[in-house]
Coordinates of C-alpha atoms in Angstrom, one line a residue:
M20 CA 4.2 26.3 -4.8
H21 CA 5.9 23.6 -2.6
V22 CA 4.5 20.2 -3.4
V23 CA 4.9 17.5 -0.8
G24 CA 4.6 14.0 -1.5
V25 CA 3.1 11.5 1.0
I26 CA 2.9 7.7 0.2
A27 CA 0.2 5.9 1.9
E28 CA -2.8 3.7 2.5
Y29 CA -5.4 5.0 4.3
N30 CA -7.1 2.1 5.3
P31 CA -8.5 4.2 6.5
F32 CA -8.1 7.6 6.9
H33 CA -8.3 8.6 10.0
Q34 CA -7.2 11.3 12.5
G35 CA -3.6 10.8 12.7
H36 CA -3.6 10.4 8.8
A37 CA -5.6 14.0 9.6
Y38 CA -3.0 15.2 11.9
Q39 CA -0.2 14.5 9.3
L40 CA -1.2 16.5 6.6
R41 CA -2.6 19.5 9.1
A42 CA 1.6 19.5 10.4
I43 CA 2.9 19.6 6.3
R44 CA 0.5 22.6 6.0
E45 CA 1.6 24.1 9.2
R46 CA 5.4 23.7 8.1
F47 CA 4.9 25.3 4.8
H48 CA 2.3 27.8 5.5
D49 CA -0.4 27.1 3.5
D50 CA 1.6 27.9 0.1
V51 CA 1.9 23.7 -0.6
A52 CA 0.5 21.0 -2.5
I53 CA -0.3 17.3 -1.2
V54 CA 0.3 14.9 -3.6
A55 CA -0.5 11.5 -1.8
V56 CA 0.4 7.9 -3.6
M57 CA -1.9 5.7 -2.4
S58 CA -2.3 1.5 -2.3
G59 CA -5.2 1.1 -4.5
S60 CA -7.6 -2.4 -3.8
F61 CA -4.8 -4.9 -1.5
T62 CA -2.0 -3.0 1.1
Q63 CA 0.9 -3.5 1.5
R64 CA 0.3 -6.3 4.1
G65 CA -2.0 -8.8 1.3
E66 CA -5.2 -7.3 2.9
A67 CA -8.0 -6.4 0.5
A68 CA -8.9 -2.7 1.7
V69 CA -11.6 -2.2 3.6
L70 CA -13.2 0.2 1.4
D71 CA -12.8 1.1 -2.2
K72 CA -10.1 3.3 -3.5
W73 CA -11.9 5.2 -4.5
R74 CA -14.0 6.6 -1.9
R75 CA -10.7 6.1 0.3
A76 CA -9.0 8.7 -2.1
D77 CA -12.3 10.9 -1.9
L78 CA -11.6 10.5 1.8
A79 CA -8.0 11.6 2.1
V80 CA -9.0 14.9 -0.7
R81 CA -11.7 15.6 1.7
G82 CA -8.9 15.7 4.8
G83 CA -6.5 17.9 3.2
C84 CA -4.6 16.0 -0.1
Q85 CA -4.8 17.7 -3.7
L86 CA -4.1 14.8 -5.8
V87 CA -4.3 11.3 -4.4
L88 CA -2.7 8.5 -7.2
E89 CA -2.6 4.9 -7.5
L90 CA 0.6 3.1 -6.5
P91 CA 0.2 0.3 -8.8
F92 CA -0.5 -3.2 -7.1
L93 CA 3.3 -4.7 -8.0
F94 CA 4.4 -2.9 -5.6
A95 CA 1.4 -2.0 -2.8
C96 CA 1.3 -5.4 -2.3
R97 CA 5.4 -6.1 -1.8
S98 CA 7.6 -5.5 1.1
A99 CA 8.6 -2.3 2.7
Q100 CA 11.7 -1.6 0.5
D101 CA 9.5 -2.5 -3.1
F102 CA 6.5 -0.3 -1.1
A103 CA 8.6 2.7 -0.3
R104 CA 11.2 2.7 -3.6
G105 CA 7.8 2.2 -5.9
G106 CA 6.7 5.3 -4.3
V107 CA 9.3 7.5 -4.5
R108 CA 9.6 6.7 -7.8
L109 CA 6.7 7.8 -8.5
L110 CA 6.8 11.0 -6.9
Q111 CA 10.0 11.1 -8.9
G112 CA 8.4 10.5 -11.5
L113 CA 6.1 13.2 -11.5
G114 CA 8.8 16.1 -11.8
C115 CA 7.0 18.3 -9.4
V116 CA 7.8 17.0 -5.5
D117 CA 9.9 19.4 -3.3
T118 CA 9.5 16.5 0.1
L119 CA 8.3 13.6 0.9
A120 CA 6.7 13.6 4.6
F121 CA 6.7 10.8 6.3
G122 CA 5.7 9.6 10.3
A123 CA 8.0 7.4 12.3
E124 CA 7.8 6.4 16.1
S125 CA 11.0 8.2 16.1
P126 CA 11.4 11.8 16.5
D127 CA 14.4 12.4 15.0
L128 CA 15.5 12.5 11.8
T129 CA 19.3 10.9 11.8
P130 CA 19.5 8.2 13.2
L131 CA 16.6 7.1 10.7
M132 CA 19.0 8.2 8.1
E133 CA 22.1 6.6 9.8
A134 CA 20.2 3.6 9.7
A135 CA 19.4 4.0 5.6
R136 CA 23.5 5.0 5.2
A137 CA 24.3 1.6 6.9
I138 CA 21.9 -0.9 5.5
D139 CA 23.4 -0.1 2.2
A140 CA 27.2 -0.6 3.5
P141 CA 28.8 -3.4 0.8
E142 CA 30.0 -4.9 4.6
T143 CA 26.1 -4.8 5.9
Q144 CA 24.1 -5.8 2.2
A145 CA 27.4 -9.0 3.0
A146 CA 26.6 -9.8 6.4
L147 CA 22.7 -9.9 5.7
H148 CA 23.0 -12.0 2.6
E149 CA 25.7 -14.6 4.8
A150 CA 22.6 -14.4 7.7
L151 CA 19.7 -14.8 5.0
R152 CA 21.7 -18.1 3.6
A153 CA 21.7 -19.4 6.8
G154 CA 18.0 -19.0 7.2
A155 CA 17.0 -15.7 9.6
S156 CA 14.0 -13.7 8.5
Y157 CA 14.6 -10.3 6.8
A158 CA 13.7 -8.5 9.7
K159 CA 15.4 -9.6 12.3
A160 CA 18.6 -10.4 10.5
L161 CA 19.3 -6.9 10.0
T162 CA 18.2 -6.1 13.4
A163 CA 21.1 -7.4 14.5
I164 CA 23.1 -6.5 12.2
L165 CA 22.3 -3.0 11.6
Q166 CA 22.8 -2.6 15.9
E167 CA 26.6 -4.1 15.7
A168 CA 27.3 -1.7 12.4
S169 CA 25.0 1.7 13.2
G170 CA 24.6 1.0 17.8
L171 CA 21.2 1.9 17.1
A172 CA 18.3 -0.1 20.0
A173 CA 16.8 -2.7 18.6
D174 CA 13.4 -0.7 19.2
L175 CA 14.0 2.2 16.8
L176 CA 14.5 -1.1 14.2
R177 CA 11.9 -2.9 15.5
Q178 CA 8.6 -0.1 14.9
P179 CA 6.7 -0.4 11.9
N180 CA 6.8 3.3 10.8
N181 CA 10.6 4.1 11.6
I182 CA 10.7 0.6 9.1
L183 CA 9.5 2.3 6.4
A184 CA 10.8 5.6 7.0
I185 CA 14.6 3.5 6.7
E186 CA 13.5 2.5 3.6
Y187 CA 11.3 6.2 2.1
L188 CA 15.5 7.3 2.6
R189 CA 17.4 4.6 1.1
A190 CA 14.8 5.2 -2.6
I191 CA 15.5 8.6 -1.8
R192 CA 19.5 8.6 -2.0
V193 CA 19.0 6.3 -4.9
Y194 CA 16.4 7.6 -7.3
A195 CA 14.9 10.9 -5.7
Q196 CA 18.2 12.5 -4.6
G197 CA 16.6 16.0 -5.5
I198 CA 13.4 15.1 -3.3
E199 CA 13.9 16.4 0.5
P200 CA 13.0 14.0 3.3
L201 CA 10.3 15.4 5.8
L202 CA 10.1 13.6 9.3
I203 CA 6.8 13.7 11.1
A204 CA 6.4 12.5 14.8
R205 CA 3.9 9.7 15.0
R206 CA 1.7 10.3 17.7
G207 CA -1.3 8.5 19.6
A208 CA -1.6 4.6 20.2
G209 CA 1.5 2.1 18.3
Y210 CA 0.6 0.7 15.1
H211 CA -0.7 -2.6 16.7
E212 CA -2.3 -0.6 19.6
A213 CA -5.5 -2.1 19.9
S214 CA -8.0 0.7 21.6
L215 CA -9.5 3.3 20.2
G216 CA -9.5 6.9 20.9
P217 CA -8.7 10.3 19.4
L218 CA -5.7 8.9 17.7
A219 CA -6.2 5.2 17.1
S220 CA -4.3 3.2 15.0
A221 CA -5.6 1.9 11.4
S222 CA -5.3 -1.8 12.2
A223 CA -7.2 -1.1 15.7
I224 CA -10.0 1.0 13.2
R225 CA -9.6 -1.9 10.8
G226 CA -10.2 -4.3 13.9
E227 CA -13.2 -2.8 15.1
L228 CA -14.8 -3.6 11.8
A229 CA -14.3 -7.1 11.3
K230 CA -16.4 -7.4 14.3
A231 CA -20.8 -8.2 13.9
Q232 CA -21.0 -5.3 15.8
P233 CA -18.6 -2.2 15.8
D234 CA -18.9 0.3 18.6
F235 CA -19.3 3.1 16.3
A236 CA -19.6 5.5 19.3
S237 CA -16.0 5.1 20.0
L238 CA -14.9 4.8 16.5
R239 CA -16.8 8.0 15.6
D240 CA -13.8 9.7 18.0
S241 CA -11.0 8.3 15.8
L242 CA -11.9 8.9 12.8
P243 CA -12.6 12.2 11.2
E244 CA -16.9 13.7 9.9
A245 CA -16.5 12.3 6.8
T246 CA -14.7 9.3 7.0
Y247 CA -17.2 7.9 9.8
A248 CA -20.2 8.9 8.0
A249 CA -18.3 6.6 4.6
I250 CA -18.1 4.0 6.8
R251 CA -21.0 4.0 8.2
A252 CA -22.7 4.1 4.8
A253 CA -20.7 1.1 4.1
F254 CA -21.2 -0.9 6.9
P255 CA -21.8 -3.5 7.0
A256 CA -22.5 -5.0 2.9
E257 CA -19.7 -3.0 1.1
I258 CA -16.7 -3.5 3.6
A259 CA -14.5 -6.2 2.4
S260 CA -12.7 -9.5 4.3
T261 CA -9.7 -10.9 3.4
E262 CA -11.1 -13.8 5.0
R263 CA -13.5 -14.0 2.5
L264 CA -11.0 -15.0 0.2
F265 CA -10.5 -18.6 1.5
R266 CA -12.8 -20.4 -0.7
P267 CA -11.6 -18.5 -4.3
L268 CA -8.3 -19.8 -3.2
L269 CA -9.2 -23.2 -2.3
A270 CA -10.9 -23.4 -5.9
R271 CA -7.8 -21.7 -7.4
L272 CA -5.7 -24.3 -6.3
L273 CA -7.7 -26.7 -7.2
T274 CA -6.5 -26.2 -10.6
M275 CA -3.1 -25.5 -10.5
K276 CA 0.6 -27.5 -10.9
N277 CA 3.5 -28.1 -9.0
H278 CA 5.4 -25.6 -11.5
E279 CA 2.9 -23.2 -12.8
L280 CA 2.4 -22.9 -8.0
E281 CA 6.1 -22.2 -7.7
A282 CA 6.6 -19.6 -10.7
I283 CA 3.6 -17.4 -8.6
F284 CA 5.7 -14.4 -6.6
G285 CA 6.6 -15.3 -3.0
L286 CA 5.7 -18.9 -3.5
Q287 CA 9.8 -19.8 -3.8
E288 CA 12.2 -21.5 -1.3
G289 CA 9.9 -24.6 -0.7
L290 CA 6.5 -22.6 0.4
A291 CA 4.7 -24.3 -2.8
N292 CA 4.8 -27.3 -0.9
R293 CA 4.4 -25.7 2.7
L294 CA 1.3 -24.1 1.1
L295 CA -0.7 -27.3 0.3
A296 CA 0.3 -29.3 2.7
K297 CA -1.4 -26.6 5.1
I298 CA -4.4 -25.5 3.6
R299 CA -5.7 -29.2 3.8
Q300 CA -5.6 -28.7 8.3
S301 CA -7.2 -25.2 7.8
Q302 CA -10.5 -23.9 7.7
T303 CA -9.9 -20.8 7.3
L304 CA -7.5 -18.4 5.7
Q305 CA -6.5 -16.9 9.4
E306 CA -5.7 -20.3 10.5
L307 CA -3.4 -21.3 7.0
I308 CA -1.5 -18.1 7.7
A309 CA -0.7 -18.8 11.0
G310 CA 0.1 -22.8 10.1
M311 CA 2.5 -21.1 7.4
V312 CA 4.4 -18.6 9.5
T313 CA 8.2 -19.7 10.8
S314 CA 10.8 -17.5 12.2
R315 CA 12.0 -16.9 9.1
Y316 CA 8.6 -16.5 7.0
P317 CA 6.7 -14.3 8.7
A318 CA 2.8 -13.7 8.7
S319 CA 3.0 -10.4 6.6
R320 CA 4.7 -12.1 4.1
I321 CA 2.8 -15.3 3.7
S322 CA -0.5 -13.0 4.2
R323 CA 0.8 -11.4 0.8
I324 CA 1.0 -14.2 -1.3
V325 CA -2.9 -14.8 -0.9
P326 CA -3.7 -11.9 -3.4
H327 CA -0.8 -12.5 -5.6
L328 CA -1.9 -16.4 -6.2
L329 CA -4.8 -15.0 -6.9
L330 CA -4.2 -13.0 -9.5
G331 CA -1.4 -14.7 -10.9
T332 CA 1.8 -12.9 -10.5
G333 CA 4.3 -14.3 -11.7
E334 CA 8.1 -13.8 -10.0
R335 CA 9.7 -12.4 -13.4
A336 CA 6.2 -10.0 -13.1
A337 CA 7.1 -9.0 -9.3
R338 CA 11.7 -8.4 -11.0
E339 CA 10.9 -6.8 -13.6
A340 CA 8.5 -4.6 -11.7
A341 CA 11.1 -3.3 -9.4
E342 CA 13.5 -2.9 -12.2
T343 CA 11.1 0.0 -14.1
G344 CA 9.5 1.1 -11.4
P345 CA 5.7 2.7 -12.3
L346 CA 5.1 2.9 -15.7
Y347 CA 2.2 5.3 -15.0
A348 CA 0.8 7.8 -13.2
R349 CA -2.8 6.6 -12.0
V350 CA -5.0 9.3 -10.8
L351 CA -8.1 8.4 -8.5
A352 CA -9.3 11.7 -6.9
F353 CA -8.5 15.8 -6.6
D354 CA -9.8 19.4 -6.0
E355 CA -9.3 22.5 -7.5
V356 CA -5.4 22.8 -6.6
G357 CA -4.9 19.4 -7.6
R358 CA -6.7 19.8 -11.2
E359 CA -4.1 22.4 -11.7
L360 CA -1.1 21.0 -10.5
L361 CA -2.8 17.9 -13.1
H362 CA -1.3 20.5 -15.6
T363 CA 1.9 21.3 -14.2
I364 CA 2.5 17.0 -14.1
K365 CA 1.7 16.6 -17.9
E366 CA 4.4 18.9 -18.7
R367 CA 7.4 18.1 -16.6
S368 CA 6.1 14.1 -15.7
T369 CA 8.5 10.9 -17.2
L370 CA 5.8 9.3 -16.4
P371 CA 2.6 8.7 -18.6
L372 CA -0.7 9.9 -16.7
I373 CA -3.9 7.5 -16.5
T374 CA -7.1 9.3 -15.8
K375 CA -8.9 6.5 -17.9
V376 CA -8.2 3.3 -17.9
S377 CA -10.0 2.4 -20.7
A378 CA -7.8 4.6 -22.8
A379 CA -4.7 2.4 -22.4
L380 CA -5.9 -0.9 -21.9
N381 CA -9.5 -2.6 -22.3
S382 CA -11.0 -5.4 -21.4
R383 CA -10.4 -7.3 -24.6
E384 CA -6.8 -6.7 -24.8
R385 CA -6.5 -8.0 -21.2
L386 CA -8.0 -11.1 -21.7
E387 CA -6.1 -11.5 -24.9
G388 CA -2.8 -10.9 -22.8
D389 CA -0.5 -9.5 -25.3
L390 CA 0.1 -6.6 -23.6
T391 CA 3.8 -4.3 -23.1
P392 CA 4.6 -3.8 -19.8
L393 CA 2.2 -0.5 -19.0
Q394 CA -1.1 -2.8 -19.9
A395 CA 0.4 -5.4 -17.7
M396 CA 1.2 -3.4 -15.1
L397 CA -2.4 -1.9 -15.2
A398 CA -4.0 -5.3 -15.7
L399 CA -2.7 -6.0 -12.4
D400 CA -5.0 -3.3 -10.9
T401 CA -7.7 -3.9 -12.7
R402 CA -8.4 -7.2 -11.6
A403 CA -7.5 -6.6 -7.8
T404 CA -10.3 -4.5 -8.0
E405 CA -12.4 -7.1 -9.0
L406 CA -10.6 -9.6 -6.9
R407 CA -11.0 -7.0 -3.9
A408 CA -14.8 -7.5 -5.0
L409 CA -14.7 -11.5 -3.6
A410 CA -13.7 -9.8 -0.1
L411 CA -17.0 -8.4 0.1
P412 CA -20.2 -9.8 1.9
D413 CA -22.9 -12.2 0.6
H414 CA -25.2 -9.2 0.2
A415 CA -23.0 -5.8 -1.6
P416 CA -24.7 -3.9 -3.7
L417 CA -24.5 -5.1 -7.3
A418 CA -22.5 -1.8 -7.8
A419 CA -20.0 -2.3 -5.9
L420 CA -19.8 -5.9 -6.8
H421 CA -19.4 -4.8 -10.4
Q422 CA -17.4 -1.4 -9.8
T423 CA -14.2 -1.7 -12.2
D424 CA -11.2 0.4 -13.6
F425 CA -12.8 0.3 -17.0
I426 CA -15.9 2.2 -16.2
T427 CA -14.8 3.9 -12.7
S428 CA -13.5 7.8 -13.5
P429 CA -11.1 10.3 -10.9
H430 CA -13.2 11.8 -7.8
F431 CA -13.0 15.8 -8.0
I432 CA -14.1 16.9 -4.9
R433 CA -14.3 20.4 -3.6
S434 CA -12.3 20.6 -0.8
A435 CA -12.4 23.2 2.0
Y436 CA -7.8 23.7 1.6
H437 CA -7.3 26.3 -0.9
T438 CA -3.6 27.9 -1.4

């Protein structure tokens, strides 16, 4: 059986994701098992996931995945480069993944591979570091340099899925040369398009869910049946909104000293002082993020600071994670084929499989704090789950507020997909 890896957020799982999985299955004539490495409680842009990670993993299995693993928080809530490297290194560590499939706005893999090679050229890296020292943002500096170095169009380099695709290709070259890339051209609405429809973007769907009275008739067209049913059942009491973390953020800042702030990942280079100044002028999290944005620091980077600050992610922890890569493979959901695949992974993986968190880390060990590197990485995942509960509405069910990694087991889903 051919094993294909996918790195995703599924926030939430929509028709575009279902299309991608169908395209993978058609490519390999159903003789395939699809393993998804999925963001957990927070996404790459620092947002609390609209549905909890187990429900999202369930929907991914119902939509065509055989196995869903969690991408640790230290990679899930990072830049595109770190997100991609974390996912690729986790898939490589499983010891059985043949192909990495990903979507992109570009229909052709060749220019993306050219961009990936150009980024890692010594002259490109030297020019990039010089531009960053001069105060340019990473994205703008890199786009300008790559245009000159490779002749690629700026529009190609600005598209969100193209950016991730390039980072996947870079990560494969460094960490997983035995994994083949498979490009599946993105169909439907663009990443930032707000309109709903059969192939709406996840951001458009989240925008609709943020309304007091969403247009569920339009959402029905944008979502597979299982996702639509899950969202209708969860709305509004179990739909998370990062905006609700503003007051917890205020409380956190009341107790922190300057040196503690500056040790938080993402708050270097004077951003700690800027945060303290701007938060006094803000009434909402959205206002705070908008006020902190500069030409060098885009909203996505500022947004990521919020969960890292609330969880106390240190600069050192982030740096060490980048060096080691993921230290485990945490199982969230699987079907019958996924269960067989887990047996193969146990035989071949260089990473320990975690199906029961308490076997690797218990709540007392987490509280005492004398943790191994694996436990420290896992502890952040567990705290991120509990932090997401603070982003739920005040009338959220007690079970949702107190759902933790220590008591929730992986979900087994009887899937319609069999090989």
